[in-house]
Short mmCIF file of C-alpha atoms in Angstrom, two decimals:
data_model
loop_
_atom_site.label_atom_id
_atom_site.label_comp_id
_atom_site.label_asym_id
_atom_site.label_seq_id
_atom_site.Cartn_x
_atom_site.Cartn_y
_atom_site.Cartn_z
CA LEU A 1 -32.20 0.66 35.90
CA LYS A 2 -30.83 -2.68 36.88
CA PRO A 3 -31.40 -4.33 40.24
CA THR A 4 -27.69 -3.91 41.00
CA ASP A 5 -27.66 -0.15 40.26
CA LYS A 6 -27.59 2.26 43.16
CA VAL A 7 -30.70 4.38 43.32
CA ASP A 8 -32.01 7.15 45.52
CA GLU A 9 -33.87 6.23 48.69
CA ASN A 10 -37.20 7.30 47.25
CA THR A 11 -36.68 5.50 43.87
CA VAL A 12 -38.03 1.98 43.64
CA TYR A 13 -36.80 -0.59 41.12
CA ASP A 14 -39.45 -1.17 38.48
CA PRO A 15 -38.86 -4.05 36.02
CA ALA A 16 -41.25 -2.37 33.58
CA LEU A 17 -38.71 0.49 33.24
CA ASP A 18 -35.65 -1.78 33.02
CA PHE A 19 -34.55 -1.84 29.38
CA PHE A 20 -33.00 -5.30 29.79
CA SER A 21 -35.93 -6.87 31.65
CA ASP A 22 -38.41 -9.32 30.14
CA LYS A 23 -41.19 -7.21 31.66
CA PHE A 24 -40.04 -3.96 29.97
CA ASP A 25 -42.95 -1.66 29.02
CA PRO A 26 -41.93 0.75 26.21
CA LEU A 27 -45.03 2.94 26.53
CA LYS A 28 -44.44 3.41 30.24
CA ALA A 29 -40.75 4.15 29.54
CA LEU A 30 -41.69 6.83 27.00
CA ASN A 31 -44.10 8.49 29.43
CA THR A 32 -41.68 8.44 32.38
CA PRO A 33 -39.84 11.78 32.65
CA GLY A 34 -36.08 11.69 33.21
CA LEU A 35 -35.59 8.07 32.14
CA GLN A 36 -32.37 7.73 30.14
CA PRO A 37 -31.79 4.91 27.62
CA PRO A 38 -28.89 2.56 28.37
CA VAL A 39 -26.95 3.87 25.34
CA VAL A 40 -27.02 7.66 25.47
CA ALA A 41 -25.37 8.06 22.06
CA ALA A 42 -27.92 5.80 20.33
CA ARG A 43 -29.07 7.06 16.96
CA THR A 44 -32.65 8.34 16.87
CA PHE A 45 -34.95 7.97 13.88
CA ASP A 46 -37.88 10.18 12.88
CA ASN A 47 -40.23 7.28 12.23
CA LEU A 48 -40.41 3.51 11.96
CA SER A 49 -39.95 3.42 8.20
CA LEU A 50 -36.50 5.03 8.49
CA TYR A 51 -35.57 2.51 11.19
CA GLU A 52 -36.80 -0.41 9.08
CA SER A 53 -34.90 0.76 6.01
CA LYS A 54 -31.73 1.06 8.10
CA GLN A 55 -32.27 -2.44 9.45
CA LYS A 56 -32.84 -3.85 5.95
CA SER A 57 -29.62 -2.27 4.71
CA ALA A 58 -27.79 -3.74 7.71
CA ASP A 59 -29.29 -7.16 6.93
CA SER A 60 -28.30 -6.89 3.27
CA ASN A 61 -24.60 -7.00 4.11
CA GLY A 62 -25.13 -10.52 5.47
CA GLY A 63 -24.76 -9.61 9.13
CA LYS A 64 -21.08 -8.79 8.71
CA THR A 65 -19.47 -6.48 11.18
CA LYS A 66 -17.67 -3.30 10.24
CA ARG A 67 -14.34 -4.98 10.97
CA GLN A 68 -15.13 -7.78 8.50
CA GLU A 69 -16.22 -5.25 5.87
CA LYS A 70 -13.00 -3.25 6.31
CA ALA A 71 -10.94 -6.41 5.98
CA LYS A 72 -12.78 -7.20 2.76
CA GLU A 73 -12.12 -3.69 1.42
CA THR A 74 -8.38 -3.94 2.08
CA GLU A 75 -8.08 -7.18 0.13
CA PRO A 76 -7.31 -6.61 -3.55
CA ALA A 77 -10.29 -7.55 -5.70
CA MET A 78 -8.32 -8.36 -8.85
CA PRO A 79 -4.62 -9.07 -9.27
CA GLU A 80 -2.81 -6.24 -11.00
CA ARG A 81 -1.08 -6.70 -14.32
CA ARG A 82 2.69 -6.63 -14.15
CA TRP A 83 3.99 -4.74 -17.15
CA LEU A 84 7.40 -5.29 -18.67
CA PRO A 85 9.55 -2.16 -19.02
CA HIS A 86 9.06 -1.97 -22.79
CA GLN A 87 5.27 -2.19 -22.33
CA LEU A 88 4.99 0.83 -20.05
CA LEU A 89 3.63 4.14 -21.24
CA VAL A 90 6.13 6.45 -22.82
CA PRO A 91 6.29 9.70 -20.86
CA GLY A 92 5.36 12.60 -23.09
CA LYS A 93 5.85 16.31 -22.82
CA LYS A 94 2.88 18.07 -21.37
CA LYS A 95 1.78 20.95 -23.50
CA LYS A 96 1.41 24.18 -21.61
CA ARG A 97 -2.13 25.41 -22.15
CA LYS A 98 -2.40 28.91 -23.47
CA ASP A 99 -5.00 31.09 -21.84
CA VAL A 100 -6.44 34.35 -23.16
CA LEU A 101 -3.77 36.50 -21.52
CA THR A 102 -0.82 34.60 -23.03
CA ARG A 103 -2.51 34.52 -26.45
CA MET A 104 -3.05 38.29 -26.29
CA ALA A 105 0.63 38.88 -25.58
CA ASN A 106 1.80 36.66 -28.47
CA ILE A 107 -0.75 37.81 -31.07
CA THR A 108 0.32 38.82 -34.59
CA GLY A 109 -1.46 40.51 -37.46
CA PRO A 110 -4.24 43.08 -37.21
CA LEU A 111 -5.07 42.11 -33.62
CA LYS A 112 -1.62 43.37 -32.59
CA ILE A 113 -3.16 46.88 -32.60
CA LEU A 114 -5.54 45.83 -29.81
CA ASN A 115 -2.58 44.62 -27.77
CA LYS A 116 -0.97 48.04 -28.30
CA CYS A 117 -4.19 49.69 -27.03
CA ILE A 118 -3.98 47.61 -23.85
CA GLU A 119 -0.31 48.40 -23.22
CA GLU A 120 -0.63 52.14 -23.87
CA LYS A 121 -4.11 52.42 -22.27
CA LEU A 122 -5.64 54.09 -25.30
CA LEU A 123 -9.33 55.03 -25.33
CA VAL A 124 -11.08 53.15 -28.16
CA LYS A 125 -14.47 53.57 -29.80
CA VAL A 126 -16.17 50.34 -30.94
CA TRP A 127 -19.11 50.38 -33.36
CA THR A 128 -21.56 47.51 -33.08
CA ARG A 129 -23.51 46.44 -36.13
CA ASN A 130 -25.68 43.72 -37.58
CA ALA A 131 -25.87 42.50 -41.18
CA SER A 132 -27.42 45.65 -42.62
CA GLU A 133 -26.86 48.57 -40.25
CA VAL A 134 -24.87 50.07 -37.40
CA ARG A 135 -26.62 49.55 -34.06
CA GLY A 136 -24.49 51.84 -31.93
CA TYR A 137 -21.09 52.35 -30.38
CA CYS A 138 -19.29 52.23 -27.03
CA THR A 139 -16.07 53.78 -25.82
CA GLY A 140 -13.65 52.48 -23.24
CA TYR A 141 -10.27 50.98 -22.53
CA VAL A 142 -9.59 47.48 -23.89
CA THR A 143 -8.86 45.00 -21.10
CA ALA A 144 -9.04 41.71 -23.05
CA PHE A 145 -9.70 40.35 -26.54
CA ASP A 146 -9.58 37.10 -28.45
CA LYS A 147 -9.18 35.86 -32.02
CA HIS A 148 -12.90 36.28 -32.73
CA TRP A 149 -12.72 40.03 -32.08
CA ASN A 150 -14.58 39.70 -28.79
CA LEU A 151 -13.58 42.68 -26.67
CA ALA A 152 -13.78 43.42 -22.96
CA LEU A 153 -13.91 47.17 -22.34
CA LYS A 154 -13.54 49.05 -19.08
CA GLU A 155 -15.40 52.31 -18.34
#
């Protein structure tokens, strides 16, 4: 409250509760219910160490305002090199990356049979083995494969 503010009839001006007064008492202000700070949107901190670290970071920028910092950011730091036309990069053709699906469609050789199994939805039986024996088998419809004979089966 300031002395010039309008107050209720039963409210008395107390300089100990005036945030801008020399006689401001922070402990009394904290214990007074309903007292609003002068800046309602002021940022609150959990403890003093967070406040101090924020103040130190604000001091580290040399006391510059946000407007001064933005003006500094907009200024170019280094002059750019001006290239002559013959020094510019030569535009090249970008290679279209082949994914598994396009590779499966364009496959040749023995893997072409797997592509046929996908197109005709043939049921296949795949035996799994290690170096010396057959471990087992699975049956299903081939949905994808690659050049290393990795198969994705459905059902």
